[in-house]
Coordinates of C-alpha atoms in Angstrom, one line a residue:
M1 CA 0.3 0.1 0.1
D2 CA 1.6 3.4 -1.4
N3 CA 1.3 6.6 0.8
V4 CA -1.0 8.0 -1.3
S5 CA -3.6 5.3 -0.2
I6 CA -2.5 5.3 3.5
I7 CA -3.3 9.2 3.5
N8 CA -6.6 8.8 1.8
M9 CA -7.7 6.3 4.3
L10 CA -6.4 8.6 7.3
L11 CA -8.0 11.5 5.7
V12 CA -11.4 9.6 5.4
L13 CA -11.1 8.4 8.8
S14 CA -10.5 11.8 10.2
T15 CA -13.4 13.2 8.3
L16 CA -15.4 10.7 10.0
V17 CA -14.1 11.9 13.5
I18 CA -14.7 15.3 12.8
L19 CA -18.1 14.4 11.7
Y20 CA -18.9 12.6 14.8
F21 CA -17.8 15.5 17.0
W22 CA -19.9 17.3 15.1
L23 CA -23.1 15.2 15.5
L24 CA -22.1 14.9 19.0
I25 CA -22.6 18.5 19.5
A26 CA -25.5 19.2 17.3
K27 CA -27.6 16.3 19.0
R28 CA -27.6 18.3 22.3
R29 CA -31.1 19.7 23.0
R30 CA -30.0 22.5 25.2
K31 CA -27.3 24.6 23.4
K32 CA -25.2 27.4 24.8
Q33 CA -23.2 29.9 22.8
I34 CA -19.9 27.6 23.7
H35 CA -22.0 24.7 21.9
Y36 CA -22.4 26.9 18.7
A37 CA -18.8 28.1 18.7
V38 CA -17.4 24.5 18.5
L39 CA -20.2 23.7 15.9
S40 CA -19.0 26.3 13.5
M41 CA -15.3 25.4 14.0
T42 CA -16.0 21.6 13.5
A43 CA -18.1 22.5 10.4
S44 CA -15.4 24.8 9.3
I45 CA -12.9 21.7 9.3
L46 CA -15.1 19.5 8.2
L47 CA -15.4 21.6 5.0
W48 CA -11.9 21.9 4.7
N49 CA -11.4 18.1 5.3
M50 CA -14.1 17.5 2.8
A51 CA -12.6 19.6 0.3
V52 CA -9.2 17.7 0.3
L53 CA -10.8 14.7 0.0
L54 CA -12.6 15.5 -2.9
Y55 CA -10.0 17.1 -4.5
M56 CA -7.7 13.5 -4.0
T57 CA -10.9 11.5 -5.3
F58 CA -11.8 13.5 -8.2
D59 CA -8.2 14.7 -9.7
N60 CA -9.2 14.3 -13.0
V61 CA -12.4 16.2 -13.0
P62 CA -11.6 20.1 -13.7
W63 CA -15.0 21.4 -12.7
I64 CA -14.9 19.6 -8.7
L65 CA -11.1 20.4 -8.4
A66 CA -12.1 24.2 -9.3
I67 CA -15.0 24.1 -6.7
C68 CA -12.7 22.4 -4.1
E69 CA -10.1 25.0 -4.1
R70 CA -12.4 27.6 -3.1
L71 CA -13.9 25.1 -0.6
Y72 CA -10.4 24.5 0.7
F73 CA -9.5 28.4 1.6
L74 CA -13.3 28.8 2.6
G75 CA -12.4 26.4 5.2
T76 CA -9.0 28.0 6.5
I77 CA -10.9 31.6 6.3
L78 CA -13.8 30.1 8.5
V79 CA -11.9 27.7 11.0
S80 CA -9.4 30.7 12.0
I81 CA -12.4 33.0 13.0
S82 CA -14.3 29.8 14.7
I83 CA -11.1 29.1 16.7
L84 CA -11.0 32.9 18.0
F85 CA -14.9 33.0 19.1
T86 CA -14.5 29.4 20.7
G87 CA -11.7 30.2 23.1
L88 CA -13.2 33.5 23.6
I89 CA -16.7 32.2 24.8
F90 CA -15.1 29.2 26.5
A91 CA -13.2 32.0 28.8
R92 CA -16.2 34.2 29.4
T93 CA -19.1 31.3 29.2
K94 CA -21.1 34.0 27.5
I95 CA -20.3 36.8 25.2
K96 CA -22.9 40.0 24.1
F97 CA -22.2 40.6 20.6
T98 CA -21.1 43.9 19.8
W99 CA -20.3 46.2 16.7
K100 CA -16.7 45.1 18.0
H101 CA -17.2 41.6 17.6
G102 CA -18.6 42.5 14.0
L103 CA -15.1 44.2 13.4
L104 CA -13.6 40.8 13.6
F105 CA -15.7 39.6 10.3
V106 CA -14.2 42.6 8.4
V107 CA -10.9 40.5 7.2
P108 CA -12.7 36.8 6.7
V109 CA -15.4 38.7 4.5
I110 CA -13.0 40.3 2.6
S111 CA -10.8 37.3 2.2
I112 CA -14.0 35.2 1.0
G113 CA -14.7 38.0 -1.4
V114 CA -10.9 38.1 -2.7
L115 CA -11.2 34.1 -3.1
L116 CA -14.5 34.2 -4.8
T117 CA -13.3 36.4 -7.6
N118 CA -9.5 35.1 -7.3
Q119 CA -9.9 34.2 -11.4
S120 CA -9.8 37.7 -12.5
H121 CA -6.6 38.7 -10.2
H122 CA -5.2 35.8 -9.0
L123 CA -4.7 37.9 -5.6
F124 CA -5.4 34.9 -3.5
Y125 CA -3.4 32.4 -5.3
T126 CA -2.2 31.5 -8.9
V127 CA -1.5 28.1 -8.4
F128 CA -3.4 25.7 -6.4
S129 CA -1.9 22.5 -5.3
L130 CA -1.9 19.8 -2.0
I131 CA 1.8 19.8 -2.2
P132 CA 3.3 22.7 -0.6
S133 CA 6.3 23.3 -3.3
K134 CA 4.0 23.3 -6.0
Q135 CA 1.5 26.0 -4.3
N136 CA 2.0 29.6 -5.5
F137 CA 0.3 32.2 -3.5
G138 CA -0.9 35.9 -4.4
I139 CA 0.0 39.1 -2.3
Y140 CA -3.5 39.1 -0.2
F141 CA -2.7 35.3 0.9
T142 CA -0.3 36.7 3.5
I143 CA -2.9 39.2 4.9
H144 CA -5.0 36.4 5.2
T145 CA -2.2 34.0 6.7
I146 CA -1.5 36.9 9.2
Y147 CA -5.0 37.3 10.4
S148 CA -5.7 33.7 10.7
Y149 CA -2.7 32.9 12.5
L150 CA -3.7 35.7 15.2
C151 CA -7.4 34.2 15.2
I152 CA -5.8 30.8 16.0
G153 CA -3.2 31.9 18.5
I154 CA -5.4 33.8 20.4
G155 CA -8.6 31.5 20.3
L156 CA -6.1 28.7 21.5
A157 CA -4.4 30.5 24.0
Y158 CA -8.0 31.2 25.7
L159 CA -8.6 27.7 25.6
V160 CA -5.6 26.7 27.1
I161 CA -5.2 29.5 29.6
F162 CA -8.9 28.8 30.8
S163 CA -8.9 25.0 30.7
I164 CA -5.7 25.1 33.1
K165 CA -7.7 27.4 35.4
N166 CA -10.7 25.5 35.2
Y167 CA -8.9 22.0 35.8
G168 CA -5.9 23.0 37.0
V169 CA -2.4 22.6 35.3
F170 CA -2.1 18.6 35.5
S171 CA -5.9 17.5 34.8
K172 CA -6.5 15.3 32.2
Q173 CA -9.0 18.0 30.7
S174 CA -6.1 20.6 30.4
S175 CA -3.6 18.0 29.3
L176 CA -6.0 16.7 26.5
I177 CA -6.8 20.0 25.2
C178 CA -3.0 21.3 25.0
I179 CA -1.8 18.1 23.5
G180 CA -4.5 18.3 20.8
I181 CA -3.7 22.1 20.2
M182 CA -0.1 21.5 20.1
I183 CA -0.3 18.6 17.5
A184 CA -2.3 20.9 15.5
L185 CA -0.3 24.1 15.7
I186 CA 3.0 22.3 14.5
M187 CA 1.5 20.2 11.9
D188 CA -0.1 23.6 10.4
A189 CA 3.2 25.2 10.8
I190 CA 4.9 22.7 8.6
S191 CA 2.5 22.9 6.0
T192 CA 2.2 26.7 5.8
F193 CA 5.8 27.2 5.8
K194 CA 7.1 24.0 3.7
I195 CA 9.6 23.0 6.0
F196 CA 8.5 19.2 4.9
D197 CA 7.1 18.8 1.4
W198 CA 3.9 16.5 2.1
S199 CA 0.7 16.7 1.1
T200 CA -1.3 19.0 3.2
A201 CA -3.9 16.4 3.8
I202 CA -1.7 15.9 6.5
E203 CA -2.2 18.9 8.2
N204 CA -6.3 17.7 7.9
I205 CA -5.2 14.4 9.6
A206 CA -4.1 16.3 12.3
F207 CA -6.5 18.7 12.9
A208 CA -9.0 15.4 13.1
V209 CA -6.8 14.1 15.9
T210 CA -7.0 17.6 17.6
I211 CA -10.8 17.0 17.0
S212 CA -10.0 13.5 18.7
F213 CA -9.0 14.7 21.9
F214 CA -11.5 17.3 22.1
V215 CA -14.0 14.3 21.9
I216 CA -12.7 12.6 24.7
A217 CA -12.2 15.8 27.2
T218 CA -16.1 16.6 26.1
V219 CA -17.5 13.2 26.4
K220 CA -15.7 11.7 29.2
F221 CA -14.6 15.0 31.2
D222 CA -17.8 17.1 30.3
F223 CA -15.4 19.7 28.9
L224 CA -17.9 22.0 27.3
N225 CA -20.1 22.1 30.3
V226 CA -18.3 24.5 32.8
I227 CA -18.7 28.0 34.1
P228 CA -15.1 29.3 34.1
I229 CA -16.0 32.2 36.4
A230 CA -17.2 30.0 39.1
L231 CA -14.6 28.2 41.5
Q232 CA -11.5 26.7 39.6
T233 CA -11.2 24.2 41.8
V234 CA -13.8 22.0 43.8
V235 CA -13.0 22.7 47.5
D236 CA -13.8 19.6 49.4
L237 CA -11.8 20.6 52.7
I238 CA -13.9 23.5 53.4
S239 CA -17.2 22.8 55.5
D240 CA -19.6 24.9 54.0
S241 CA -21.5 22.8 51.1
Y242 CA -21.3 24.6 47.8
V243 CA -22.9 24.0 44.2
V244 CA -22.8 25.8 40.9
I245 CA -25.9 25.5 38.9
D246 CA -26.5 26.7 35.2
E247 CA -29.1 29.0 33.6
D248 CA -31.3 25.3 33.3
L249 CA -30.8 24.8 37.0
E250 CA -28.6 21.5 36.3
I251 CA -25.7 21.0 38.6
I252 CA -22.4 21.7 37.4
D253 CA -19.8 21.6 40.2
Y254 CA -20.0 20.8 44.0
N255 CA -17.8 20.2 46.7
Q256 CA -17.7 17.0 49.2
A257 CA -19.5 18.7 51.8
F258 CA -22.5 19.3 49.4
V259 CA -22.6 15.2 48.9
S260 CA -22.3 15.0 52.6
D261 CA -25.6 17.2 53.4
F262 CA -27.6 16.0 50.4
S263 CA -28.0 12.7 48.9
G264 CA -28.7 11.8 45.0
V265 CA -26.0 14.3 44.0
S266 CA -24.4 14.3 40.7
R267 CA -23.7 16.6 37.8
K268 CA -26.3 17.7 35.0
V269 CA -29.4 16.8 37.7
D270 CA -31.6 19.3 38.3
I271 CA -31.4 21.1 41.5
M272 CA -35.3 21.3 42.7
A273 CA -35.0 17.5 42.2
I274 CA -32.5 17.2 45.2
I275 CA -33.7 19.7 47.2
K276 CA -37.2 18.0 47.1
K277 CA -35.4 14.6 47.8
N278 CA -34.0 15.8 51.0
Y279 CA -36.4 18.9 52.3
S280 CA -40.1 19.2 53.0
D281 CA -42.4 20.7 50.3
L282 CA -42.5 23.9 52.5
D283 CA -38.5 24.4 52.5
V284 CA -38.9 23.4 48.9
K285 CA -41.3 26.0 48.0
R286 CA -39.4 28.8 49.9
F287 CA -36.0 27.7 48.4
K288 CA -37.5 27.9 45.0
G289 CA -38.9 31.2 45.6
F290 CA -35.8 32.6 47.0
L291 CA -33.7 31.2 43.9
D292 CA -36.2 33.2 41.6
E293 CA -36.0 36.2 43.5
A294 CA -31.9 36.2 43.1
I295 CA -32.0 34.8 39.3
R296 CA -34.6 37.7 38.5
E297 CA -33.7 40.7 40.4
Q298 CA -29.7 39.8 39.8
K299 CA -28.9 39.9 43.6
K300 CA -27.7 37.9 46.6
V301 CA -30.3 36.4 48.6
S302 CA -29.7 34.6 51.9
F303 CA -32.3 33.0 54.0
E304 CA -32.3 30.6 57.1
I305 CA -33.3 26.8 57.2
S306 CA -33.4 24.3 59.8
K307 CA -33.6 20.4 59.7
P308 CA -34.0 17.7 62.6
R309 CA -31.1 15.4 63.2
D310 CA -30.2 13.1 66.1
E311 CA -32.9 15.0 68.2
A312 CA -31.6 18.4 67.7
I313 CA -32.3 20.9 64.9
V314 CA -29.5 21.9 62.8
Y315 CA -29.6 25.6 61.5
Y316 CA -28.0 26.5 58.0
R317 CA -27.9 29.8 56.3
V318 CA -27.9 29.6 52.6
E319 CA -26.7 32.2 50.3
I320 CA -28.0 32.3 46.3
T321 CA -25.6 34.3 44.2
P322 CA -26.4 34.3 40.5
I323 CA -23.3 35.0 38.4
Y324 CA -23.4 37.7 35.5
V325 CA -21.0 38.5 32.9
S326 CA -21.8 41.7 30.8
G327 CA -25.3 41.6 32.1
N328 CA -25.6 37.8 31.0
P329 CA -26.6 35.3 33.3
I330 CA -24.2 32.2 33.1
G331 CA -25.2 30.3 36.4
T332 CA -25.8 30.3 40.3
I333 CA -23.5 29.6 43.1
I334 CA -25.2 28.3 46.1
L335 CA -23.8 27.9 49.8
K336 CA -25.2 26.5 52.6
K337 CA -23.2 27.2 56.0
N338 CA -24.1 25.7 59.1
I339 CA -25.0 28.2 61.8
T340 CA -26.0 26.1 65.0
E341 CA -23.5 27.2 67.1
H342 CA -24.0 30.8 66.2
K343 CA -27.9 30.4 66.8
N344 CA -27.0 28.7 70.0
N345 CA -24.7 31.5 71.2
L346 CA -27.2 33.9 70.0
K347 CA -30.0 32.2 72.2
E348 CA -27.5 32.4 74.8
V349 CA -26.9 36.0 74.3
M350 CA -30.5 36.9 74.2
Q351 CA -31.4 34.7 77.3
L352 CA -28.5 36.6 79.0
N353 CA -29.7 40.0 77.8
E354 CA -33.2 39.1 79.3
R355 CA -31.7 38.3 82.3
L356 CA -30.1 41.9 82.6
Q357 CA -33.4 43.0 81.7
S358 CA -34.8 41.3 84.6
L359 CA -32.2 42.6 86.9
A360 CA -32.7 46.2 85.9
T361 CA -36.4 46.4 85.9
R362 CA -37.4 43.8 88.8
D363 CA -36.7 43.4 92.7
W364 CA -34.0 40.9 93.1
L365 CA -36.1 39.5 96.3
T366 CA -39.5 39.4 95.2
Q367 CA -39.1 39.4 91.0
S368 CA -42.2 41.7 91.3
Y369 CA -41.1 44.8 89.8
N370 CA -39.1 47.6 91.0
R371 CA -39.5 51.3 91.5
Y372 CA -37.7 52.2 88.2
F373 CA -40.1 50.0 86.2
F374 CA -43.0 51.4 88.1
D375 CA -42.2 55.1 87.6
E376 CA -41.6 54.4 83.7
R377 CA -44.9 52.3 83.2
L378 CA -46.8 54.7 85.5
Q379 CA -46.3 57.6 83.5
Q380 CA -47.0 55.8 80.4
E381 CA -50.1 54.9 81.4
I382 CA -51.2 58.4 82.5
D383 CA -49.8 59.8 79.1
L384 CA -52.3 57.6 77.6
V385 CA -55.2 58.5 79.4
N386 CA -54.5 62.3 79.0
R387 CA -54.5 61.6 75.1
L388 CA -57.4 59.8 74.8
Q389 CA -59.1 62.1 77.2
A390 CA -58.4 64.7 74.7
Y391 CA -58.6 63.3 71.4
G392 CA -59.9 59.8 71.8
L393 CA -63.5 58.5 71.3
E394 CA -66.0 58.2 74.0
S395 CA -65.7 54.2 73.7
E396 CA -61.9 54.6 74.1
K397 CA -61.7 56.9 77.0
S398 CA -63.3 54.6 79.8
V399 CA -61.8 51.4 78.9
N400 CA -58.2 52.9 79.0
N401 CA -58.6 54.5 82.6
F402 CA -56.8 53.1 85.1
G403 CA -56.2 53.2 88.9
L404 CA -53.1 52.8 91.7
I405 CA -53.2 50.7 94.4
M406 CA -50.6 51.2 97.4
F407 CA -50.2 49.1 100.2
D408 CA -48.0 47.6 103.1
I409 CA -47.8 45.2 105.3
D410 CA -49.5 45.7 109.2
Y411 CA -46.9 45.9 111.7
F412 CA -44.2 44.7 109.7
K413 CA -41.5 45.8 111.8
N414 CA -43.3 43.7 114.9
Y415 CA -42.9 40.6 112.4
N416 CA -39.2 41.4 111.6
D417 CA -38.4 42.0 115.5
N418 CA -40.1 38.7 116.5
N419 CA -39.0 36.4 113.7
G420 CA -35.7 37.9 112.4
H421 CA -34.9 39.4 108.8
L422 CA -35.1 36.3 106.9
A423 CA -38.7 35.2 107.7
G424 CA -39.1 38.9 106.9
D425 CA -37.6 38.5 103.5
E426 CA -39.8 34.9 103.3
L427 CA -42.9 36.7 104.2
L428 CA -42.6 39.5 101.5
Q429 CA -41.9 36.9 98.8
T430 CA -45.0 35.0 100.0
I431 CA -47.0 38.5 99.9
V432 CA -46.0 38.9 96.3
T433 CA -47.3 35.6 95.3
V434 CA -50.7 35.8 97.3
V435 CA -51.3 39.0 95.5
K436 CA -50.3 38.0 92.1
G437 CA -52.6 35.3 92.2
V438 CA -55.6 37.5 92.6
L439 CA -54.8 40.1 89.9
Y440 CA -55.3 40.2 86.1
P441 CA -52.6 39.8 83.6
T442 CA -52.5 43.3 83.0
D443 CA -52.0 44.3 86.3
I444 CA -48.5 45.2 87.2
L445 CA -47.1 44.6 90.7
C446 CA -44.3 46.5 91.9
R447 CA -42.2 46.6 95.3
Y448 CA -42.3 50.5 95.9
G449 CA -39.9 50.3 98.8
G450 CA -39.6 48.0 102.1
E451 CA -42.3 46.5 103.1
E452 CA -44.7 48.9 100.8
F453 CA -45.9 47.6 97.0
A454 CA -47.6 49.4 94.5
V455 CA -50.3 48.0 91.5
I456 CA -51.2 49.6 88.3
C457 CA -54.4 48.2 87.5
C458 CA -54.8 48.8 83.5
H459 CA -57.7 49.0 81.3
T460 CA -60.4 48.9 84.0
S461 CA -63.5 50.6 85.3
E462 CA -63.8 52.4 88.4
K463 CA -65.9 49.6 89.8
G464 CA -63.6 46.5 88.5
F465 CA -60.6 48.8 90.3
E466 CA -62.6 48.8 93.5
I467 CA -63.0 45.0 93.7
A468 CA -59.3 44.6 92.7
A469 CA -58.3 46.8 96.0
E470 CA -60.6 44.8 98.0
K471 CA -59.6 41.2 96.6
I472 CA -56.1 42.0 97.6
R473 CA -57.1 42.7 101.0
K474 CA -59.1 39.8 101.4
A475 CA -56.3 37.1 99.8
V476 CA -53.9 38.6 102.5
E477 CA -55.9 38.2 105.4
D478 CA -57.4 35.1 104.5
Y479 CA -53.8 33.2 103.8
D480 CA -52.3 31.5 106.7
F481 CA -48.9 33.1 107.0
R482 CA -45.9 31.7 109.1
F483 CA -45.9 33.2 112.5
Q484 CA -49.1 35.4 111.6
D485 CA -50.3 34.2 115.4
K486 CA -47.6 36.3 117.2
Q487 CA -49.0 39.6 115.3
P488 CA -51.4 42.0 117.0
G489 CA -54.7 40.8 116.5
G490 CA -53.5 37.0 115.8
N491 CA -53.4 37.4 112.1
L492 CA -51.1 39.3 109.4
T493 CA -53.1 41.8 107.1
V494 CA -52.2 44.8 104.8
S495 CA -53.5 48.4 104.5
I496 CA -54.8 49.7 101.2
G497 CA -55.0 53.2 99.2
A498 CA -56.0 53.6 95.9
A499 CA -56.7 56.4 93.7
Y500 CA -58.6 56.2 90.3
C501 CA -57.4 58.0 87.5
S502 CA -60.2 59.1 84.8
T503 CA -59.6 62.7 84.3
P504 CA -56.7 64.6 82.0
N505 CA -53.9 66.3 83.2
V506 CA -53.2 64.0 85.7
N507 CA -49.6 64.5 87.3
K508 CA -47.7 61.3 88.3
K509 CA -46.6 63.1 91.6
D510 CA -49.7 63.8 92.6
L511 CA -51.4 60.3 91.8
I512 CA -48.6 58.5 94.0
T513 CA -49.1 61.3 97.0
R514 CA -53.0 60.6 96.7
S515 CA -52.4 57.0 96.9
D516 CA -50.0 57.3 99.6
N517 CA -52.3 59.7 101.6
Y518 CA -55.1 57.4 101.6
L519 CA -52.9 54.2 102.5
Y520 CA -51.6 56.6 105.3
L521 CA -55.5 57.1 106.5
A522 CA -56.1 53.4 106.3
K523 CA -53.6 52.6 108.7
S524 CA -54.5 55.6 111.0
T525 CA -57.7 54.3 111.1
G526 CA -57.6 50.6 112.2
R527 CA -55.6 49.1 109.3
N528 CA -56.6 45.9 107.3
K529 CA -58.9 48.4 105.1
V530 CA -59.1 49.8 101.9
V531 CA -59.3 53.7 101.8
L532 CA -60.4 54.8 98.0
S533 CA -60.5 58.1 96.3
E534 CA -63.6 59.8 96.1

C-alpha cells in the first residue's frame, strides 16, 4: 500500500471523526454559545477536510477541482475566526455580541470576496496544489495568513489558559486540550511554511487528531459544560456546602460537603430534584422562591433553614448568588453554611439580655417589678389617659382608664423583730405570690420600697378597680402565713390606699401622693382596710 492510499484512508477516517464530533454536539437539546462556537469550528474543519478528500478523489474532473480549491480556502478562512470565538466564549462562558465583535469579521469577509473573484486577479493564489512546493500564492494570501494565525493563536491561548484555570495544570481535561492543540499548531506550521514537502492532507489529519482529543475531553470529562468564572477547583476541605448550577438549574459543580448534606447528588441533575429529595415541601417552596428572586433581580439572596438531626435542630444559612458577565446570566452559586453554633450562641446572648433586663426592672428579692419600672410604666399609663381624654373616642376613654393601688404590710417591723429578717424576707416573697394570684395579667405589681407595694390596674373601670383593691386585702387576710399568730390581733394583714385615674392632665407625683395619703389614712383608722379616692 503506497503513501497516497494511506493518506486517503487516514483522511477518510479523520473526516468521520470530525463528523462524529459535530453530530455529538449538534444533537444536544440545550445548546449554549460555546456549543454553537464549537459547531462552527468543527463544520469549518469538516468543510476543509471534504475539499481535500474530494480533490484527491476526483483529480481528473476539472470543475470539481475548481470547486474544491475554493472550498479548501473557505474552510481555512472560517476555521480561524471560529477558533477565536470558541476560545473567547469558553473564557467568558457567554458574550454579548457588539459592533466590536463585528469588526473581527471584516478581514474574513474580504478574504471570501477575494477568494471568489480570484480568477480575475489571482491575489489569493495563482497555482493551487496539495503539495506545498507546488503552491503559488498571491499578495493577499499573506494578509489572510497573518490574520488567520492571529485568530487561531488568540483563540487557542484562551482555550489553554482557561482550561488550565478551570481544571488545573495537570488535569486530564487540560492535558488533552493542550496536546491536541499542540499537534494542530505544529502540523499547520510545517504545512504553511513548507518545512516538509508533504501533502497538506497531513494537516487535515492532524486537525482530526486534535478534534479526537476534544471528543475525549468533551464526552468523558464534560469539557464544554463548565463555568470558568465559578470556583476553579472543587474545594472539598471546606465545611460549607457549595454547588454551582447553570441557567437550566442543572448541577455543574459541587464539593464533598454538599455530597455529605444531600443524597442523590451528581452533575447534570436538576437542583430542585435534589432539594425535594432532602427537604420538606415547604422548604422546597421557600428555596424555589428565593432562587427565582435572586436570578430575577440579579442580587445575592440569603435565608435560614433548619433540619432535625439526632434529636436536635441544625440551622443553616443559605446564600444564593447569581453569576452575570456583561449583564448575561451564566449560572448560580449556592452556599449552605451551618450556623447552629451561632444560633445557640445568639440564644444564650438573648437569654443573658433577658436576665439583665430582669435585673434592671425587677426587685431581686420578690421578683416583682422595681421602683424604676414602676415610675416608667405609671407615666406611660398617665400619658395614654391624657391623650385619649383629649383626642380619643368616648368608647376609648373609659376602657383605657386605670387605677393605682398602694399597700403595705401591717406591723411589719413587729414581724421582723419577733421572727428575724430572714423570715421577713420570706414574708415579702409570699405576699407577692398571694397578691399575684388575685390580679389580672394586665395588672402590674411593683415593690415600691421596704414593705410597701404598688399595683397599676391597667384598662379597668372604677368598679373593677375597687374590686381589685378589696381582693388584695381579702387574699392577704385569709392566707395562713408563718408566725402570723404572733402579730397584733393574731393575723397578718395589709392596709390599702387607692386612687383611680380617669381625668386628663393627671400628674404622676400627685397620683402617687394621693394613693399614699389614702394608705396612711387606712393605717391610721384601724388597718386591714381599703381607702379609695372619691
